[in-house]
mmCIF file of C-alpha atoms in Angstrom:
data_model
loop_
_atom_site.group_PDB
_atom_site.id
_atom_site.type_symbol
_atom_site.label_atom_id
_atom_site.label_comp_id
_atom_site.label_asym_id
_atom_site.label_seq_id
_atom_site.Cartn_x
_atom_site.Cartn_y
_atom_site.Cartn_z
ATOM 1 C CA MET B 208 -21.017 108.907 -83.263
ATOM 2 C CA LYS B 209 -22.320 105.209 -83.317
ATOM 3 C CA LYS B 210 -22.796 104.442 -86.708
ATOM 4 C CA ILE B 211 -19.379 106.338 -87.404
ATOM 5 C CA ILE B 212 -17.851 104.125 -85.017
ATOM 6 C CA ILE B 213 -19.111 100.618 -86.482
ATOM 7 C CA ARG B 214 -18.611 101.606 -90.005
ATOM 8 C CA ILE B 215 -15.217 102.289 -88.964
ATOM 9 C CA ILE B 216 -14.526 98.461 -87.591
ATOM 10 C CA SER B 217 -16.636 97.442 -90.581
ATOM 11 C CA ILE B 218 -14.293 98.697 -92.874
ATOM 12 C CA THR B 219 -11.090 97.785 -90.977
ATOM 13 C CA LEU B 220 -12.607 94.083 -90.914
ATOM 14 C CA ILE B 221 -13.517 94.254 -94.798
ATOM 15 C CA LEU B 222 -9.382 95.359 -95.214
ATOM 16 C CA LEU B 223 -8.335 92.899 -93.463
ATOM 17 C CA PHE B 224 -10.047 90.236 -95.187
ATOM 18 C CA ILE B 225 -8.756 91.765 -98.401
ATOM 19 C CA ILE B 226 -5.348 91.407 -96.855
ATOM 20 C CA PHE B 227 -6.236 87.796 -95.901
ATOM 21 C CA THR B 228 -7.393 86.964 -99.234
ATOM 22 C CA ILE B 229 -4.318 88.030 -101.055
ATOM 23 C CA ARG B 230 -2.010 86.179 -99.376
ATOM 24 C CA TYR B 231 -3.360 82.998 -98.162
ATOM 25 C CA PHE B 232 -6.512 82.149 -100.411
ATOM 26 C CA ASP B 233 -5.353 79.135 -102.157
ATOM 27 C CA ILE B 234 -8.259 77.273 -104.056
ATOM 28 C CA GLN B 235 -6.306 74.030 -104.386
ATOM 29 C CA VAL B 236 -6.653 74.015 -100.496
ATOM 30 C CA ILE B 237 -10.124 75.139 -100.150
ATOM 31 C CA ILE B 238 -11.049 72.352 -103.296
ATOM 32 C CA LYS B 239 -9.008 70.017 -101.163
ATOM 33 C CA GLN B 240 -10.869 70.665 -97.512
ATOM 34 C CA THR B 241 -14.332 71.137 -99.499
ATOM 35 C CA THR B 242 -14.002 67.241 -100.977
ATOM 36 C CA ASN B 243 -12.567 65.759 -97.342
ATOM 37 C CA ILE B 244 -16.045 67.322 -96.405
ATOM 38 C CA LEU B 245 -18.055 65.868 -99.061
ATOM 39 C CA LYS B 246 -16.579 62.388 -98.458
ATOM 40 C CA HIS B 247 -18.281 62.074 -95.334
ATOM 41 C CA PRO B 248 -21.914 62.251 -96.325
ATOM 42 C CA LEU B 249 -23.667 61.558 -92.856
ATOM 43 C CA TRP B 250 -21.236 64.271 -91.388
ATOM 44 C CA PHE B 251 -22.432 66.677 -94.018
ATOM 45 C CA LEU B 252 -26.282 65.713 -93.782
ATOM 46 C CA GLY B 253 -25.274 66.374 -89.698
ATOM 47 C CA MET B 254 -24.382 69.986 -90.589
ATOM 48 C CA PHE B 255 -27.643 70.970 -92.165
ATOM 49 C CA LEU B 256 -29.854 69.198 -89.188
ATOM 50 C CA SER B 257 -27.901 71.004 -86.751
ATOM 51 C CA TYR B 258 -27.840 74.302 -88.122
ATOM 52 C CA GLY B 259 -31.429 73.861 -89.004
ATOM 53 C CA MET B 260 -32.360 72.525 -85.543
ATOM 54 C CA ALA B 261 -30.600 75.966 -84.127
ATOM 55 C CA PHE B 262 -33.722 77.604 -85.833
ATOM 56 C CA VAL B 263 -36.443 75.158 -84.146
ATOM 57 C CA PHE B 264 -34.737 76.151 -80.898
ATOM 58 C CA ARG B 265 -35.196 79.460 -81.427
ATOM 59 C CA ALA B 266 -38.744 79.641 -82.704
ATOM 60 C CA ILE B 267 -39.634 77.382 -80.052
ATOM 61 C CA ALA B 268 -38.286 80.628 -77.752
ATOM 62 C CA TRP B 269 -39.571 82.964 -79.874
ATOM 63 C CA LYS B 270 -43.553 81.193 -79.411
ATOM 64 C CA ILE B 271 -42.654 81.073 -75.668
ATOM 65 C CA TYR B 272 -42.342 84.609 -75.194
ATOM 66 C CA VAL B 273 -45.214 85.641 -77.381
ATOM 67 C CA LYS B 274 -47.601 83.435 -75.945
ATOM 68 C CA LYS B 275 -49.752 83.271 -78.591
ATOM 69 C CA ASP B 276 -51.804 80.918 -80.550
ATOM 70 C CA ILE B 277 -49.991 80.546 -83.579
ATOM 71 C CA PRO B 278 -47.860 77.822 -85.225
ATOM 72 C CA ILE B 279 -44.159 77.058 -84.621
ATOM 73 C CA SER B 280 -43.832 76.806 -88.921
ATOM 74 C CA ILE B 281 -44.661 80.570 -88.857
ATOM 75 C CA TYR B 282 -42.043 81.429 -86.608
ATOM 76 C CA LEU B 283 -39.820 79.109 -88.064
ATOM 77 C CA ASN B 284 -40.435 80.996 -91.609
ATOM 78 C CA ALA B 285 -39.987 84.009 -90.010
ATOM 79 C CA LEU B 286 -36.561 83.221 -89.081
ATOM 80 C CA PHE B 287 -35.379 81.171 -92.312
ATOM 81 C CA TYR B 288 -36.742 84.495 -94.426
ATOM 82 C CA SER B 289 -35.012 86.934 -91.947
ATOM 83 C CA LEU B 290 -31.713 84.590 -92.105
ATOM 84 C CA PHE B 291 -32.254 84.354 -96.610
ATOM 85 C CA ILE B 292 -32.314 88.289 -96.866
ATOM 86 C CA ASN B 293 -29.580 88.716 -94.691
ATOM 87 C CA HIS B 294 -27.307 86.949 -96.858
ATOM 88 C CA LEU B 295 -29.124 88.547 -100.041
ATOM 89 C CA LEU B 296 -28.739 91.985 -98.732
ATOM 90 C CA PRO B 297 -26.239 94.263 -98.292
ATOM 91 C CA VAL B 298 -28.682 96.287 -95.551
ATOM 92 C CA LYS B 299 -30.047 94.993 -92.383
ATOM 93 C CA ILE B 300 -33.667 94.287 -93.046
ATOM 94 C CA GLY B 301 -33.775 90.691 -91.524
ATOM 95 C CA ASP B 302 -35.505 91.395 -87.963
ATOM 96 C CA VAL B 303 -38.044 93.758 -90.005
ATOM 97 C CA VAL B 304 -39.003 91.113 -92.518
ATOM 98 C CA ARG B 305 -39.398 88.868 -88.876
ATOM 99 C CA ALA B 306 -41.634 90.686 -87.255
ATOM 100 C CA GLY B 307 -43.562 91.589 -90.726
ATOM 101 C CA ILE B 308 -44.299 87.843 -91.390
ATOM 102 C CA LEU B 309 -45.553 87.268 -87.712
ATOM 103 C CA MET B 310 -47.881 90.632 -87.981
ATOM 104 C CA LYS B 311 -49.167 89.400 -91.196
ATOM 105 C CA GLU B 312 -50.149 85.963 -90.489
ATOM 106 C CA LYS B 313 -52.227 85.957 -87.404
ATOM 107 C CA GLU B 314 -52.738 90.022 -87.410
ATOM 108 C CA MET B 315 -50.642 90.986 -84.257
ATOM 109 C CA ASN B 316 -50.376 94.514 -84.449
ATOM 110 C CA TRP B 317 -46.483 95.747 -85.358
ATOM 111 C CA ASP B 318 -45.234 97.207 -81.698
ATOM 112 C CA GLU B 319 -45.927 93.519 -80.436
ATOM 113 C CA SER B 320 -44.546 91.915 -83.392
ATOM 114 C CA ILE B 321 -41.516 94.167 -83.653
ATOM 115 C CA HIS B 322 -40.924 94.553 -79.435
ATOM 116 C CA SER B 323 -41.112 90.721 -79.421
ATOM 117 C CA VAL B 324 -38.198 90.524 -82.469
ATOM 118 C CA ILE B 325 -35.853 92.982 -80.392
ATOM 119 C CA VAL B 326 -36.439 91.113 -77.109
ATOM 120 C CA MET B 327 -35.037 87.889 -78.676
ATOM 121 C CA ARG B 328 -32.044 89.553 -80.535
ATOM 122 C CA LEU B 329 -31.017 90.746 -76.987
ATOM 123 C CA LEU B 330 -31.107 87.555 -75.555
ATOM 124 C CA ASP B 331 -29.055 86.179 -78.447
ATOM 125 C CA MET B 332 -26.557 88.758 -77.736
ATOM 126 C CA LEU B 333 -26.665 88.098 -74.261
ATOM 127 C CA ILE B 334 -25.870 84.358 -74.916
ATOM 128 C CA LEU B 335 -23.495 84.882 -77.090
ATOM 129 C CA GLY B 336 -22.014 87.734 -74.695
ATOM 130 C CA MET B 337 -21.422 84.652 -72.206
ATOM 131 C CA ILE B 338 -20.465 81.983 -74.301
ATOM 132 C CA ALA B 339 -17.415 84.430 -75.866
ATOM 133 C CA SER B 340 -16.654 85.765 -72.105
ATOM 134 C CA ILE B 341 -16.696 82.299 -70.482
ATOM 135 C CA GLY B 342 -14.599 80.649 -73.554
ATOM 136 C CA THR B 343 -11.960 83.874 -73.150
ATOM 137 C CA ILE B 344 -11.873 83.250 -69.782
ATOM 138 C CA PHE B 345 -10.913 79.655 -70.290
ATOM 139 C CA ILE B 346 -9.420 78.662 -73.366
ATOM 140 C CA GLY B 347 -8.874 82.184 -74.775
ATOM 141 C CA PHE B 348 -6.094 82.897 -72.129
ATOM 142 C CA ASP B 349 -3.556 84.085 -74.545
ATOM 143 C CA ILE B 350 -5.731 86.754 -76.122
ATOM 144 C CA SER B 351 -7.749 87.320 -72.979
ATOM 145 C CA LEU B 352 -5.223 90.172 -71.320
ATOM 146 C CA SER B 353 -5.896 92.638 -74.758
ATOM 147 C CA PHE B 354 -9.154 91.529 -74.670
ATOM 148 C CA PHE B 355 -10.609 92.819 -71.500
ATOM 149 C CA ILE B 356 -8.506 96.077 -71.897
ATOM 150 C CA ASN B 357 -10.377 96.652 -75.655
ATOM 151 C CA ILE B 358 -13.273 95.462 -73.354
ATOM 152 C CA ILE B 359 -12.591 98.673 -70.524
ATOM 153 C CA LEU B 360 -11.754 101.146 -73.318
ATOM 154 C CA VAL B 361 -15.117 100.411 -75.117
ATOM 155 C CA ILE B 362 -17.683 100.445 -72.031
ATOM 156 C CA SER B 363 -15.281 104.026 -71.145
ATOM 157 C CA ILE B 364 -16.340 105.173 -74.569
ATOM 158 C CA ILE B 365 -20.188 103.724 -74.284
ATOM 159 C CA ALA B 366 -20.509 105.527 -70.821
ATOM 160 C CA LEU B 367 -19.074 109.216 -72.181
ATOM 161 C CA ILE B 368 -21.197 108.243 -75.255
ATOM 162 C CA VAL B 369 -24.448 107.684 -72.755
ATOM 163 C CA TYR B 370 -23.807 110.852 -70.447
ATOM 164 C CA PHE B 371 -23.082 113.167 -72.824
ATOM 165 C CA PHE B 372 -25.618 112.185 -75.552
ATOM 166 C CA ILE B 373 -28.743 110.215 -73.816
ATOM 167 C CA ILE B 374 -27.765 111.695 -70.001
ATOM 168 C CA ARG B 375 -28.221 114.959 -70.643
ATOM 169 C CA GLY B 376 -30.679 115.035 -73.274
ATOM 170 C CA ARG B 377 -29.699 114.163 -76.865
ATOM 171 C CA PHE B 378 -31.479 111.015 -78.315
ATOM 172 C CA VAL B 379 -33.549 110.483 -75.404
ATOM 173 C CA GLU B 380 -36.493 109.335 -77.271
ATOM 174 C CA LYS B 381 -34.292 106.556 -78.712
ATOM 175 C CA PHE B 382 -32.687 105.538 -75.112
ATOM 176 C CA ASP B 383 -36.416 105.613 -73.784
ATOM 177 C CA PHE B 384 -37.128 102.627 -76.526
ATOM 178 C CA ILE B 385 -34.173 100.906 -75.577
ATOM 179 C CA TYR B 386 -34.749 101.272 -72.046
ATOM 180 C CA ARG B 387 -38.099 99.420 -72.538
ATOM 181 C CA HIS B 388 -36.536 96.860 -73.951
ATOM 182 C CA LEU B 389 -34.253 96.301 -71.274
ATOM 183 C CA LYS B 390 -36.794 96.575 -68.962
ATOM 184 C CA MET B 391 -38.511 93.393 -70.493
ATOM 185 C CA ILE B 392 -35.741 91.516 -70.087
ATOM 186 C CA LYS B 393 -35.523 91.685 -66.610
ATOM 187 C CA ARG B 394 -39.324 90.760 -66.223
ATOM 188 C CA LEU B 395 -38.377 87.907 -68.721
ATOM 189 C CA LEU B 396 -35.467 87.086 -66.801
ATOM 190 C CA MET B 397 -36.827 86.452 -63.439
ATOM 191 C CA SER B 398 -39.790 84.304 -64.608
ATOM 192 C CA ILE B 399 -39.962 80.644 -65.698
ATOM 193 C CA GLU B 400 -40.546 81.304 -68.887
ATOM 194 C CA GLY B 401 -37.543 83.136 -69.040
ATOM 195 C CA VAL B 402 -35.587 80.305 -68.171
ATOM 196 C CA TYR B 403 -37.067 77.929 -70.213
ATOM 197 C CA ILE B 404 -36.169 80.812 -73.181
ATOM 198 C CA LEU B 405 -32.752 81.123 -72.209
ATOM 199 C CA LEU B 406 -31.776 77.482 -72.102
ATOM 200 C CA LEU B 407 -33.573 77.202 -75.807
ATOM 201 C CA ILE B 408 -31.558 79.779 -76.737
ATOM 202 C CA SER B 409 -28.748 78.473 -75.440
ATOM 203 C CA ILE B 410 -28.946 75.123 -77.000
ATOM 204 C CA SER B 411 -29.771 76.365 -80.583
ATOM 205 C CA TRP B 412 -26.349 78.526 -80.447
ATOM 206 C CA LEU B 413 -24.287 75.521 -79.227
ATOM 207 C CA LEU B 414 -25.823 73.855 -82.263
ATOM 208 C CA GLU B 415 -24.817 76.214 -84.651
ATOM 209 C CA GLY B 416 -21.182 76.207 -83.374
ATOM 210 C CA MET B 417 -20.776 72.677 -84.232
ATOM 211 C CA ILE B 418 -20.678 73.659 -87.861
ATOM 212 C CA LEU B 419 -17.480 74.954 -87.319
ATOM 213 C CA PHE B 420 -16.083 72.062 -85.479
ATOM 214 C CA THR B 421 -17.585 69.405 -88.126
ATOM 215 C CA VAL B 422 -15.469 71.769 -90.892
ATOM 216 C CA ALA B 423 -12.289 72.403 -88.716
ATOM 217 C CA ASN B 424 -11.844 68.470 -88.145
ATOM 218 C CA LEU B 425 -13.172 67.380 -91.252
ATOM 219 C CA SER B 426 -10.893 69.531 -92.991
ATOM 220 C CA GLY B 427 -7.670 67.837 -90.679
ATOM 221 C CA SER B 428 -7.539 70.708 -88.492
ATOM 222 C CA PHE B 429 -8.230 69.743 -84.816
ATOM 223 C CA LEU B 430 -10.486 72.037 -82.927
ATOM 224 C CA SER B 431 -12.500 70.826 -80.354
ATOM 225 C CA VAL B 432 -16.274 71.156 -79.595
ATOM 226 C CA PHE B 433 -15.794 74.109 -76.968
ATOM 227 C CA GLN B 434 -13.768 75.810 -79.159
ATOM 228 C CA GLY B 435 -16.038 75.781 -82.313
ATOM 229 C CA ILE B 436 -18.587 77.203 -80.172
ATOM 230 C CA TRP B 437 -16.791 79.994 -78.866
ATOM 231 C CA ILE B 438 -15.356 80.878 -81.888
ATOM 232 C CA ASN B 439 -18.525 80.978 -83.294
ATOM 233 C CA SER B 440 -20.366 82.987 -80.886
ATOM 234 C CA ILE B 441 -17.337 85.395 -81.118
ATOM 235 C CA THR B 442 -17.702 85.615 -84.919
ATOM 236 C CA ILE B 443 -21.844 86.034 -84.892
ATOM 237 C CA ALA B 444 -21.508 88.297 -82.457
ATOM 238 C CA GLY B 445 -19.356 90.657 -84.359
ATOM 239 C CA GLN B 446 -21.832 90.639 -87.219
ATOM 240 C CA ILE B 447 -23.119 93.773 -85.440
ATOM 241 C CA PHE B 448 -20.527 95.484 -87.612
ATOM 242 C CA HIS B 449 -21.211 93.588 -90.959
ATOM 243 C CA PHE B 450 -22.801 95.916 -94.120
ATOM 244 C CA THR B 451 -22.290 93.353 -96.718
ATOM 245 C CA PRO B 452 -24.311 90.288 -97.668
ATOM 246 C CA GLY B 453 -24.429 87.620 -94.702
ATOM 247 C CA GLY B 454 -21.413 89.484 -93.426
ATOM 248 C CA ILE B 455 -18.866 88.966 -96.090
ATOM 249 C CA GLY B 456 -15.652 89.607 -94.878
ATOM 250 C CA ASN B 457 -16.505 90.431 -91.301
ATOM 251 C CA TYR B 458 -17.065 87.033 -90.660
ATOM 252 C CA GLU B 459 -14.395 85.616 -92.030
ATOM 253 C CA SER B 460 -11.997 88.283 -90.375
ATOM 254 C CA ILE B 461 -13.168 87.708 -87.037
ATOM 255 C CA MET B 462 -12.788 83.880 -87.268
ATOM 256 C CA ASN B 463 -9.539 83.525 -88.686
ATOM 257 C CA ILE B 464 -8.605 85.631 -85.580
ATOM 258 C CA ALA B 465 -10.255 83.264 -83.450
ATOM 259 C CA LEU B 466 -9.025 80.330 -85.022
ATOM 260 C CA VAL B 467 -5.065 81.092 -85.096
ATOM 261 C CA SER B 468 -5.652 81.759 -81.361
ATOM 262 C CA GLN B 469 -6.528 78.538 -80.800
ATOM 263 C CA GLY B 470 -3.350 77.222 -82.973
ATOM 264 C CA LEU B 471 -4.411 76.927 -86.425
ATOM 265 C CA SER B 472 -2.148 78.082 -89.217
ATOM 266 C CA ILE B 473 -3.415 81.592 -90.878
ATOM 267 C CA ASN B 474 -3.752 79.350 -94.068
ATOM 268 C CA GLU B 475 -5.913 76.750 -92.599
ATOM 269 C CA ALA B 476 -7.993 79.657 -90.743
ATOM 270 C CA TYR B 477 -8.643 81.147 -93.393
ATOM 271 C CA SER B 478 -9.703 78.077 -95.394
ATOM 272 C CA ILE B 479 -11.896 77.288 -92.647
ATOM 273 C CA SER B 480 -13.584 80.198 -92.091
ATOM 274 C CA LEU B 481 -14.097 80.851 -96.394
ATOM 275 C CA ILE B 482 -15.834 76.926 -95.922
ATOM 276 C CA THR B 483 -18.039 77.400 -92.797
ATOM 277 C CA HIS B 484 -19.403 80.794 -94.381
ATOM 278 C CA GLY B 485 -19.864 79.014 -97.922
ATOM 279 C CA PHE B 486 -22.111 76.144 -95.995
ATOM 280 C CA LYS B 487 -24.323 79.037 -94.414
ATOM 281 C CA PHE B 488 -24.614 80.781 -97.275
ATOM 282 C CA LEU B 489 -25.463 77.611 -99.510
ATOM 283 C CA PHE B 490 -28.263 76.633 -96.058
ATOM 284 C CA SER B 491 -29.599 80.229 -96.461
ATOM 285 C CA TYR B 492 -30.179 80.246 -100.077
ATOM 286 C CA LEU B 493 -32.054 76.706 -100.165
ATOM 287 C CA VAL B 494 -34.326 77.466 -97.459
ATOM 288 C CA GLY B 495 -34.868 81.210 -99.056
ATOM 289 C CA ILE B 496 -36.032 79.380 -102.577
ATOM 290 C CA TYR B 497 -38.323 76.942 -100.666
ATOM 291 C CA LEU B 498 -39.846 80.188 -98.997
ATOM 292 C CA LEU B 499 -40.245 82.383 -101.939
ATOM 293 C CA ILE B 500 -42.022 79.366 -103.863
ATOM 294 C CA LYS B 501 -44.123 77.901 -100.616
ATOM 295 C CA TYR B 502 -44.330 81.558 -99.219
ATOM 296 C CA PRO B 503 -43.864 84.329 -101.136
ATOM 297 C CA ILE B 504 -43.732 87.861 -99.914
ATOM 298 C CA ASN B 505 -43.517 90.747 -102.443
ATOM 299 C CA ILE B 506 -40.726 94.183 -102.287
ATOM 300 C CA LYS B 507 -43.497 96.738 -101.902
ATOM 301 C CA GLN B 508 -44.183 94.888 -98.854
ATOM 302 C CA LEU B 509 -40.734 94.282 -97.642
ATOM 303 C CA MET B 510 -41.062 98.205 -97.939
ATOM 304 C CA GLU B 511 -43.492 98.920 -95.742
ATOM 305 C CA TRP B 512 -42.367 97.008 -93.041
ATOM 306 C CA ARG B 513 -39.170 98.328 -93.297
ATOM 307 C CA LYS B 514 -40.956 102.119 -93.225
ATOM 308 C CA LYS B 515 -42.428 101.174 -90.011
ATOM 309 C CA LYS B 516 -39.567 100.349 -88.373
ATOM 310 C CA GLY B 517 -37.926 102.946 -89.027
ATOM 311 C CA ASP B 518 -40.763 105.121 -87.706
ATOM 312 C CA MET B 519 -40.578 103.416 -84.643
ATOM 313 C CA SER B 520 -36.949 103.484 -83.995
#
């Protein structure tokens, strides 16, 4: 049922993107806005630096959590490889690559590696959810009523699913897998390391939000820093529904809706979302090419890691 719901939402967002593209795609506008950005090379370089530093902070947070004598470069390589793979393939195996690289380099066992990846991913979603919720209350007031109504409906559906399919005995193994991670996060949040990790992850998402802020303002559309961070958080959180490389379609649809809610025209929102996502594709392919040369992994190894992940879940 979970997969069916996710697939329905995913297809809906893709269809919405197709409608946006048919009605609002204007290559001249996109070229003009891209040119405006390139006329400010220091800002463009700042976008690369900000996005790259976001991953550095996540790598540091991950290292603190693992508590092993592993160079920070290994964590960073794993994160960049995950980014590259997720923007290259329609299947979600970026987290598998993260776990595999960590295990491969320092001979960590698979359980330790994949569990650390899952915990860090859950903490990402926790921070993104907090930013999105705070933003909805303070700057997303126009959509807050429908937003909270939808949240109540979703929570109700989830509660029913949990009761009938988990508490009543079905999918107990998967529920136990999730429950163990929730306990791990609870222990983490009650420690001083947990405070550091949450702070580092929060800073990383604030840095990533600066990409949208920069693109919007250099394109001639005003967007505050907090609006950029909030919209980016909503967009990234919504990527749980994607099944295309890099979330093409899903990303743009969610960002379009959020940008329009902040007063931008649909034409502005559409072009800004395309350029912002295009920048992230460019970044992911550049670091991906570098890693393929300096730190290659083969397809056979990738498939072995994916099989291990499937055996656990």
